[in-house]
Amino acid sequence: MFTGIVEEVGTVRAVHDDGGDLRLRIEAGAVLEGARIGDSIAISGCCLTLVAIDGDAFEVELSKETVAKTAPRWSVGARVNLERAVRLGDRLGGHLVSGHVEGTGVVTAIDAQPGAFVIGVRAPDAMARYLIPKGSVTVDGVSLTVVDLGGPGGTRDDLAPSEFTLWLIPHTLDVTTFGDLRVGDLVNIEADLIAKHLERLAGFGPREEASSPVTDDAATLTGSAR
């Protein structure tokens, strides 16, 4: 589990392609303090496992499925947002982030405003139901707040139903890869975890008391023993 608060920006130094599965070597610093093989780390929003650590670099592996579902950040020289998994007792500075990227969005606009940058992103249509104005969304591993949103319940008619805007302060640009983005770039997106759990729960309808097969079997056996 992560919080969406980026600890540092790393750089991809090597990529080994094994039939579509990738092994990356990433240069980093702070996230390697106390790191051990087997630890989880979020790389631009994608939860991966440390499989090797060597000095100021670490290695992770990506399956074909992960490569297909994420933005093309996996080339030599690419800069990536890094965050270690949260520990019990850590401060939750952003929101609950699983690191399971659900799809990629496209940057639709970048507008420099006094003291802020406004970035437009269009998410996959299937994710529109999880987006609300002032709600949380994870973009490239960063916990951010949806400012404006298109579609039903949105705040702007000129935006598509799955399109939203983000306001970024200069500090966020300095400590993440957002300063590298251009219109048309793809970004990794994860919807709010709580919203997805609520939808799943609502799909079951009212709670019904149901007998347990295990309990029923035990009762049958007990009755037979008498």
PDB file of C-alpha atoms in Angstrom:
ATOM      1  CA  MET A   1       0.000   0.000   0.000  1.00  0.00           C
ATOM      2  CA  PHE A   2       1.164   3.526  -0.820  1.00  0.00           C
ATOM      3  CA  THR A   3       0.085   7.117  -0.181  1.00  0.00           C
ATOM      4  CA  GLY A   4       0.800   8.841  -3.482  1.00  0.00           C
ATOM      5  CA  ILE A   5       3.482  11.082  -1.972  1.00  0.00           C
ATOM      6  CA  VAL A   6       6.529  10.752  -4.226  1.00  0.00           C
ATOM      7  CA  GLU A   7       9.811  10.408  -2.345  1.00  0.00           C
ATOM      8  CA  GLU A   8      12.134  10.989  -5.264  1.00  0.00           C
ATOM      9  CA  VAL A   9      12.507  10.774  -9.033  1.00  0.00           C
ATOM     10  CA  GLY A  10      14.604   7.908 -10.371  1.00  0.00           C
ATOM     11  CA  THR A  11      16.085   7.277 -13.813  1.00  0.00           C
ATOM     12  CA  VAL A  12      15.872   4.091 -15.859  1.00  0.00           C
ATOM     13  CA  ARG A  13      19.471   3.074 -16.642  1.00  0.00           C
ATOM     14  CA  ALA A  14      18.997  -0.296 -18.350  1.00  0.00           C
ATOM     15  CA  VAL A  15      16.197  -2.377 -19.849  1.00  0.00           C
ATOM     16  CA  HIS A  16      16.322  -6.095 -20.614  1.00  0.00           C
ATOM     17  CA  ASP A  17      13.502  -7.365 -22.831  1.00  0.00           C
ATOM     18  CA  ASP A  18      12.777 -11.078 -22.463  1.00  0.00           C
ATOM     19  CA  GLY A  19      10.055 -11.722 -25.013  1.00  0.00           C
ATOM     20  CA  GLY A  20       7.955  -8.804 -23.809  1.00  0.00           C
ATOM     21  CA  ASP A  21       8.674  -9.239 -20.108  1.00  0.00           C
ATOM     22  CA  LEU A  22      10.980  -6.464 -18.919  1.00  0.00           C
ATOM     23  CA  ARG A  23      13.697  -6.204 -16.291  1.00  0.00           C
ATOM     24  CA  LEU A  24      14.592  -2.609 -15.412  1.00  0.00           C
ATOM     25  CA  ARG A  25      17.594  -1.150 -13.638  1.00  0.00           C
ATOM     26  CA  ILE A  26      16.698   2.160 -11.983  1.00  0.00           C
ATOM     27  CA  GLU A  27      19.067   4.648 -10.392  1.00  0.00           C
ATOM     28  CA  ALA A  28      17.800   6.033  -7.089  1.00  0.00           C
ATOM     29  CA  GLY A  29      18.866   7.244  -3.671  1.00  0.00           C
ATOM     30  CA  ALA A  30      16.446   7.849  -0.795  1.00  0.00           C
ATOM     31  CA  VAL A  31      14.141   4.920  -1.557  1.00  0.00           C
ATOM     32  CA  LEU A  32      17.051   2.497  -1.202  1.00  0.00           C
ATOM     33  CA  GLU A  33      17.632   3.367   2.459  1.00  0.00           C
ATOM     34  CA  GLY A  34      16.801   0.209   4.385  1.00  0.00           C
ATOM     35  CA  ALA A  35      15.497  -1.463   1.229  1.00  0.00           C
ATOM     36  CA  ARG A  36      15.560  -5.236   0.932  1.00  0.00           C
ATOM     37  CA  ILE A  37      14.990  -7.646  -1.927  1.00  0.00           C
ATOM     38  CA  GLY A  38      11.296  -8.519  -1.974  1.00  0.00           C
ATOM     39  CA  ASP A  39      10.139  -5.069  -0.876  1.00  0.00           C
ATOM     40  CA  SER A  40       7.374  -3.339  -2.821  1.00  0.00           C
ATOM     41  CA  ILE A  41       7.971  -0.026  -4.537  1.00  0.00           C
ATOM     42  CA  ALA A  42       5.677   2.174  -6.611  1.00  0.00           C
ATOM     43  CA  ILE A  43       7.227   3.249  -9.901  1.00  0.00           C
ATOM     44  CA  SER A  44       5.126   5.969 -11.521  1.00  0.00           C
ATOM     45  CA  GLY A  45       2.131   4.435  -9.790  1.00  0.00           C
ATOM     46  CA  CYS A  46       2.872   0.789 -10.602  1.00  0.00           C
ATOM     47  CA  CYS A  47       3.558  -1.513  -7.645  1.00  0.00           C
ATOM     48  CA  LEU A  48       6.606  -3.665  -8.377  1.00  0.00           C
ATOM     49  CA  THR A  49       8.963  -5.882  -6.383  1.00  0.00           C
ATOM     50  CA  LEU A  50      12.645  -5.237  -5.789  1.00  0.00           C
ATOM     51  CA  VAL A  51      14.504  -8.227  -7.231  1.00  0.00           C
ATOM     52  CA  ALA A  52      18.051  -6.833  -6.977  1.00  0.00           C
ATOM     53  CA  ILE A  53      19.844  -3.968  -5.220  1.00  0.00           C
ATOM     54  CA  ASP A  54      23.310  -2.801  -6.220  1.00  0.00           C
ATOM     55  CA  GLY A  55      24.738   0.404  -4.790  1.00  0.00           C
ATOM     56  CA  ASP A  56      22.681   3.335  -6.024  1.00  0.00           C
ATOM     57  CA  ALA A  57      20.424   1.251  -8.259  1.00  0.00           C
ATOM     58  CA  PHE A  58      17.783  -1.448  -8.006  1.00  0.00           C
ATOM     59  CA  GLU A  59      16.066  -3.809 -10.410  1.00  0.00           C
ATOM     60  CA  VAL A  60      12.431  -4.757 -10.932  1.00  0.00           C
ATOM     61  CA  GLU A  61      10.596  -7.035 -13.337  1.00  0.00           C
ATOM     62  CA  LEU A  62       7.438  -6.312 -15.334  1.00  0.00           C
ATOM     63  CA  SER A  63       5.219  -8.900 -16.983  1.00  0.00           C
ATOM     64  CA  LYS A  64       3.794  -8.437 -20.476  1.00  0.00           C
ATOM     65  CA  GLU A  65       0.417  -7.622 -18.932  1.00  0.00           C
ATOM     66  CA  THR A  66       1.885  -4.857 -16.774  1.00  0.00           C
ATOM     67  CA  VAL A  67       3.734  -3.387 -19.746  1.00  0.00           C
ATOM     68  CA  ALA A  68       0.531  -3.425 -21.817  1.00  0.00           C
ATOM     69  CA  LYS A  69      -1.549  -1.678 -19.128  1.00  0.00           C
ATOM     70  CA  THR A  70       0.880   1.076 -18.213  1.00  0.00           C
ATOM     71  CA  ALA A  71       2.235   4.205 -19.846  1.00  0.00           C
ATOM     72  CA  PRO A  72       5.477   3.805 -21.839  1.00  0.00           C
ATOM     73  CA  ARG A  73       7.871   4.823 -19.055  1.00  0.00           C
ATOM     74  CA  TRP A  74      10.112   1.812 -19.490  1.00  0.00           C
ATOM     75  CA  SER A  75      12.932   3.058 -21.723  1.00  0.00           C
ATOM     76  CA  VAL A  76      16.529   3.975 -20.917  1.00  0.00           C
ATOM     77  CA  GLY A  77      16.740   7.565 -19.694  1.00  0.00           C
ATOM     78  CA  ALA A  78      13.102   7.774 -18.628  1.00  0.00           C
ATOM     79  CA  ARG A  79      12.432   9.534 -15.324  1.00  0.00           C
ATOM     80  CA  VAL A  80      10.023   7.819 -12.941  1.00  0.00           C
ATOM     81  CA  ASN A  81       8.279   8.728  -9.688  1.00  0.00           C
ATOM     82  CA  LEU A  82       9.312   6.517  -6.755  1.00  0.00           C
ATOM     83  CA  GLU A  83       7.636   5.741  -3.437  1.00  0.00           C
ATOM     84  CA  ARG A  84       8.317   2.990  -0.916  1.00  0.00           C
ATOM     85  CA  ALA A  85       5.415   1.017   0.538  1.00  0.00           C
ATOM     86  CA  VAL A  86       3.866   2.639   3.595  1.00  0.00           C
ATOM     87  CA  ARG A  87       4.612   1.167   7.028  1.00  0.00           C
ATOM     88  CA  LEU A  88       2.286   0.881  10.004  1.00  0.00           C
ATOM     89  CA  GLY A  89       2.517   4.160  11.885  1.00  0.00           C
ATOM     90  CA  ASP A  90       3.592   6.256   8.880  1.00  0.00           C
ATOM     91  CA  ARG A  91       1.721   9.467   8.163  1.00  0.00           C
ATOM     92  CA  LEU A  92      -0.856   9.162   5.397  1.00  0.00           C
ATOM     93  CA  GLY A  93      -0.043  12.346   3.515  1.00  0.00           C
ATOM     94  CA  GLY A  94      -2.008  11.559   0.365  1.00  0.00           C
ATOM     95  CA  HIS A  95      -4.684   8.855   0.094  1.00  0.00           C
ATOM     96  CA  LEU A  96      -4.737   5.054  -0.005  1.00  0.00           C
ATOM     97  CA  VAL A  97      -3.050   3.868  -3.199  1.00  0.00           C
ATOM     98  CA  SER A  98      -2.747   0.185  -4.111  1.00  0.00           C
ATOM     99  CA  GLY A  99      -0.273   0.597  -6.960  1.00  0.00           C
ATOM    100  CA  HIS A 100      -2.518  -1.383  -9.308  1.00  0.00           C
ATOM    101  CA  VAL A 101      -2.702   0.770 -12.433  1.00  0.00           C
ATOM    102  CA  GLU A 102      -6.131   0.446 -14.044  1.00  0.00           C
ATOM    103  CA  GLY A 103      -5.341   2.118 -17.315  1.00  0.00           C
ATOM    104  CA  THR A 104      -3.656   5.006 -19.042  1.00  0.00           C
ATOM    105  CA  GLY A 105      -5.004   8.487 -19.594  1.00  0.00           C
ATOM    106  CA  VAL A 106      -3.890  11.071 -22.113  1.00  0.00           C
ATOM    107  CA  VAL A 107      -2.764  14.602 -21.260  1.00  0.00           C
ATOM    108  CA  THR A 108      -5.213  16.910 -23.047  1.00  0.00           C
ATOM    109  CA  ALA A 109      -3.990  20.312 -21.906  1.00  0.00           C
ATOM    110  CA  ILE A 110      -1.213  22.062 -20.012  1.00  0.00           C
ATOM    111  CA  ASP A 111      -1.788  25.665 -18.983  1.00  0.00           C
ATOM    112  CA  ALA A 112       0.635  27.730 -16.922  1.00  0.00           C
ATOM    113  CA  GLN A 113      -1.227  29.912 -14.422  1.00  0.00           C
ATOM    114  CA  PRO A 114       0.206  32.329 -11.852  1.00  0.00           C
ATOM    115  CA  GLY A 115       1.587  30.063  -9.143  1.00  0.00           C
ATOM    116  CA  ALA A 116       0.203  26.858 -10.638  1.00  0.00           C
ATOM    117  CA  PHE A 117       0.022  24.581 -13.658  1.00  0.00           C
ATOM    118  CA  VAL A 118      -3.354  23.302 -14.827  1.00  0.00           C
ATOM    119  CA  ILE A 119      -3.183  19.890 -16.488  1.00  0.00           C
ATOM    120  CA  GLY A 120      -6.084  18.239 -18.285  1.00  0.00           C
ATOM    121  CA  VAL A 121      -6.270  14.440 -18.390  1.00  0.00           C
ATOM    122  CA  ARG A 122      -8.731  12.152 -20.133  1.00  0.00           C
ATOM    123  CA  ALA A 123      -9.031   8.819 -18.341  1.00  0.00           C
ATOM    124  CA  PRO A 124     -10.449   5.598 -19.797  1.00  0.00           C
ATOM    125  CA  ASP A 125     -14.251   5.902 -20.062  1.00  0.00           C
ATOM    126  CA  ALA A 126     -14.745   3.001 -17.633  1.00  0.00           C
ATOM    127  CA  MET A 127     -13.101   5.060 -14.878  1.00  0.00           C
ATOM    128  CA  ALA A 128     -15.459   8.054 -15.166  1.00  0.00           C
ATOM    129  CA  ARG A 129     -17.791   6.574 -12.519  1.00  0.00           C
ATOM    130  CA  TYR A 130     -15.045   6.784  -9.878  1.00  0.00           C
ATOM    131  CA  LEU A 131     -14.182  10.440 -10.468  1.00  0.00           C
ATOM    132  CA  ILE A 132     -15.822  13.256  -8.508  1.00  0.00           C
ATOM    133  CA  PRO A 133     -14.957  16.952  -8.152  1.00  0.00           C
ATOM    134  CA  LYS A 134     -12.556  17.411  -5.224  1.00  0.00           C
ATOM    135  CA  GLY A 135     -12.086  13.643  -5.055  1.00  0.00           C
ATOM    136  CA  SER A 136      -8.767  11.804  -5.092  1.00  0.00           C
ATOM    137  CA  VAL A 137      -7.071  10.230  -8.096  1.00  0.00           C
ATOM    138  CA  THR A 138      -3.591   8.803  -8.589  1.00  0.00           C
ATOM    139  CA  VAL A 139      -1.747   9.949 -11.704  1.00  0.00           C
ATOM    140  CA  ASP A 140       1.721   8.518 -12.368  1.00  0.00           C
ATOM    141  CA  GLY A 141       1.897   7.546  -8.711  1.00  0.00           C
ATOM    142  CA  VAL A 142       1.014  10.995  -7.362  1.00  0.00           C
ATOM    143  CA  SER A 143      -1.991  11.567  -5.102  1.00  0.00           C
ATOM    144  CA  LEU A 144      -3.902  14.478  -6.597  1.00  0.00           C
ATOM    145  CA  THR A 145      -7.269  16.199  -6.313  1.00  0.00           C
ATOM    146  CA  VAL A 146      -9.739  16.374  -9.179  1.00  0.00           C
ATOM    147  CA  VAL A 147     -10.561  20.063  -9.680  1.00  0.00           C
ATOM    148  CA  ASP A 148     -12.947  20.180 -12.639  1.00  0.00           C
ATOM    149  CA  LEU A 149     -14.709  17.231 -14.222  1.00  0.00           C
ATOM    150  CA  GLY A 150     -16.863  16.608 -17.278  1.00  0.00           C
ATOM    151  CA  GLY A 151     -19.965  14.461 -17.638  1.00  0.00           C
ATOM    152  CA  PRO A 152     -22.871  13.857 -15.225  1.00  0.00           C
ATOM    153  CA  GLY A 153     -22.207  15.430 -11.850  1.00  0.00           C
ATOM    154  CA  GLY A 154     -19.252  17.299 -13.310  1.00  0.00           C
ATOM    155  CA  THR A 155     -18.402  20.974 -13.167  1.00  0.00           C
ATOM    156  CA  ARG A 156     -17.586  21.785 -16.804  1.00  0.00           C
ATOM    157  CA  ASP A 157     -19.658  21.078 -19.890  1.00  0.00           C
ATOM    158  CA  ASP A 158     -16.673  21.486 -22.210  1.00  0.00           C
ATOM    159  CA  LEU A 159     -14.928  18.411 -20.778  1.00  0.00           C
ATOM    160  CA  ALA A 160     -15.562  14.799 -21.793  1.00  0.00           C
ATOM    161  CA  PRO A 161     -17.236  12.547 -19.150  1.00  0.00           C
ATOM    162  CA  SER A 162     -13.897  10.978 -18.207  1.00  0.00           C
ATOM    163  CA  GLU A 163     -11.856  14.181 -18.546  1.00  0.00           C
ATOM    164  CA  PHE A 164     -10.671  16.106 -15.498  1.00  0.00           C
ATOM    165  CA  THR A 165      -8.269  18.870 -14.542  1.00  0.00           C
ATOM    166  CA  LEU A 166      -5.496  19.008 -11.949  1.00  0.00           C
ATOM    167  CA  TRP A 167      -3.913  22.100 -10.430  1.00  0.00           C
ATOM    168  CA  LEU A 168      -0.243  21.576  -9.587  1.00  0.00           C
ATOM    169  CA  ILE A 169       1.860  23.914  -7.491  1.00  0.00           C
ATOM    170  CA  PRO A 170       5.489  24.551  -8.557  1.00  0.00           C
ATOM    171  CA  HIS A 171       6.763  22.273  -5.759  1.00  0.00           C
ATOM    172  CA  THR A 172       4.896  19.304  -7.226  1.00  0.00           C
ATOM    173  CA  LEU A 173       6.490  19.956 -10.606  1.00  0.00           C
ATOM    174  CA  ASP A 174       9.920  20.135  -8.967  1.00  0.00           C
ATOM    175  CA  VAL A 175       9.699  16.820  -7.080  1.00  0.00           C
ATOM    176  CA  THR A 176       7.852  14.678  -9.652  1.00  0.00           C
ATOM    177  CA  THR A 177       7.999  13.959 -13.371  1.00  0.00           C
ATOM    178  CA  PHE A 178       5.028  16.214 -14.146  1.00  0.00           C
ATOM    179  CA  GLY A 179       7.357  18.912 -15.406  1.00  0.00           C
ATOM    180  CA  ASP A 180       8.336  16.542 -18.232  1.00  0.00           C
ATOM    181  CA  LEU A 181       4.774  16.043 -19.505  1.00  0.00           C
ATOM    182  CA  ARG A 182       3.572  17.278 -22.870  1.00  0.00           C
ATOM    183  CA  VAL A 183       0.107  17.300 -24.427  1.00  0.00           C
ATOM    184  CA  GLY A 184      -0.570  13.854 -25.874  1.00  0.00           C
ATOM    185  CA  ASP A 185       1.582  11.981 -23.347  1.00  0.00           C
ATOM    186  CA  LEU A 186       0.122   8.946 -21.591  1.00  0.00           C
ATOM    187  CA  VAL A 187      -0.049   8.719 -17.793  1.00  0.00           C
ATOM    188  CA  ASN A 188      -0.825   5.873 -15.391  1.00  0.00           C
ATOM    189  CA  ILE A 189      -4.135   6.235 -13.559  1.00  0.00           C
ATOM    190  CA  GLU A 190      -5.568   4.524 -10.493  1.00  0.00           C
ATOM    191  CA  ALA A 191      -9.036   5.433  -9.235  1.00  0.00           C
ATOM    192  CA  ASP A 192      -9.841   5.972  -5.572  1.00  0.00           C
ATOM    193  CA  LEU A 193      -9.708   2.630  -3.772  1.00  0.00           C
ATOM    194  CA  ILE A 194     -12.580   3.478  -1.429  1.00  0.00           C
ATOM    195  CA  ALA A 195     -14.887   4.352  -4.345  1.00  0.00           C
ATOM    196  CA  LYS A 196     -14.229   0.971  -5.941  1.00  0.00           C
ATOM    197  CA  HIS A 197     -14.937  -0.907  -2.710  1.00  0.00           C
ATOM    198  CA  LEU A 198     -18.190   1.015  -2.226  1.00  0.00           C
ATOM    199  CA  GLU A 199     -19.320   0.139  -5.744  1.00  0.00           C
ATOM    200  CA  ARG A 200     -18.536  -3.518  -5.147  1.00  0.00           C
ATOM    201  CA  LEU A 201     -20.404  -3.514  -1.839  1.00  0.00           C
ATOM    202  CA  ALA A 202     -23.438  -1.761  -3.345  1.00  0.00           C
ATOM    203  CA  GLY A 203     -23.621  -4.413  -6.039  1.00  0.00           C
ATOM    204  CA  PHE A 204     -24.545  -7.038  -3.453  1.00  0.00           C
ATOM    205  CA  GLY A 205     -27.639  -5.177  -2.244  1.00  0.00           C
ATOM    206  CA  PRO A 206     -28.937  -5.411   1.351  1.00  0.00           C
ATOM    207  CA  ARG A 207     -27.109  -7.809   3.596  1.00  0.00           C
ATOM    208  CA  GLU A 208     -28.910 -11.098   4.107  1.00  0.00           C
ATOM    209  CA  GLU A 209     -28.284 -13.571   6.891  1.00  0.00           C
ATOM    210  CA  ALA A 210     -27.297 -16.804   5.221  1.00  0.00           C
ATOM    211  CA  SER A 211     -26.556 -20.143   6.779  1.00  0.00           C
ATOM    212  CA  SER A 212     -23.015 -21.371   6.390  1.00  0.00           C
ATOM    213  CA  PRO A 213     -22.490 -24.642   4.488  1.00  0.00           C
ATOM    214  CA  VAL A 214     -19.900 -25.602   7.076  1.00  0.00           C
ATOM    215  CA  THR A 215     -22.330 -24.980   9.954  1.00  0.00           C
ATOM    216  CA  ASP A 216     -25.121 -26.873   8.190  1.00  0.00           C
ATOM    217  CA  ASP A 217     -22.873 -29.852   7.560  1.00  0.00           C
ATOM    218  CA  ALA A 218     -21.766 -29.876  11.186  1.00  0.00           C
ATOM    219  CA  ALA A 219     -25.378 -29.796  12.364  1.00  0.00           C
ATOM    220  CA  THR A 220     -26.250 -32.700  10.074  1.00  0.00           C
ATOM    221  CA  LEU A 221     -23.381 -34.763  11.377  1.00  0.00           C
ATOM    222  CA  THR A 222     -24.295 -33.977  14.974  1.00  0.00           C
ATOM    223  CA  GLY A 223     -27.876 -35.020  14.362  1.00  0.00           C
ATOM    224  CA  SER A 224     -26.760 -38.241  12.737  1.00  0.00           C
ATOM    225  CA  ALA A 225     -24.558 -39.050  15.712  1.00  0.00           C
ATOM    226  CA  ARG A 226     -27.539 -38.930  17.996  1.00  0.00           C
TER     227      ARG A 226
END
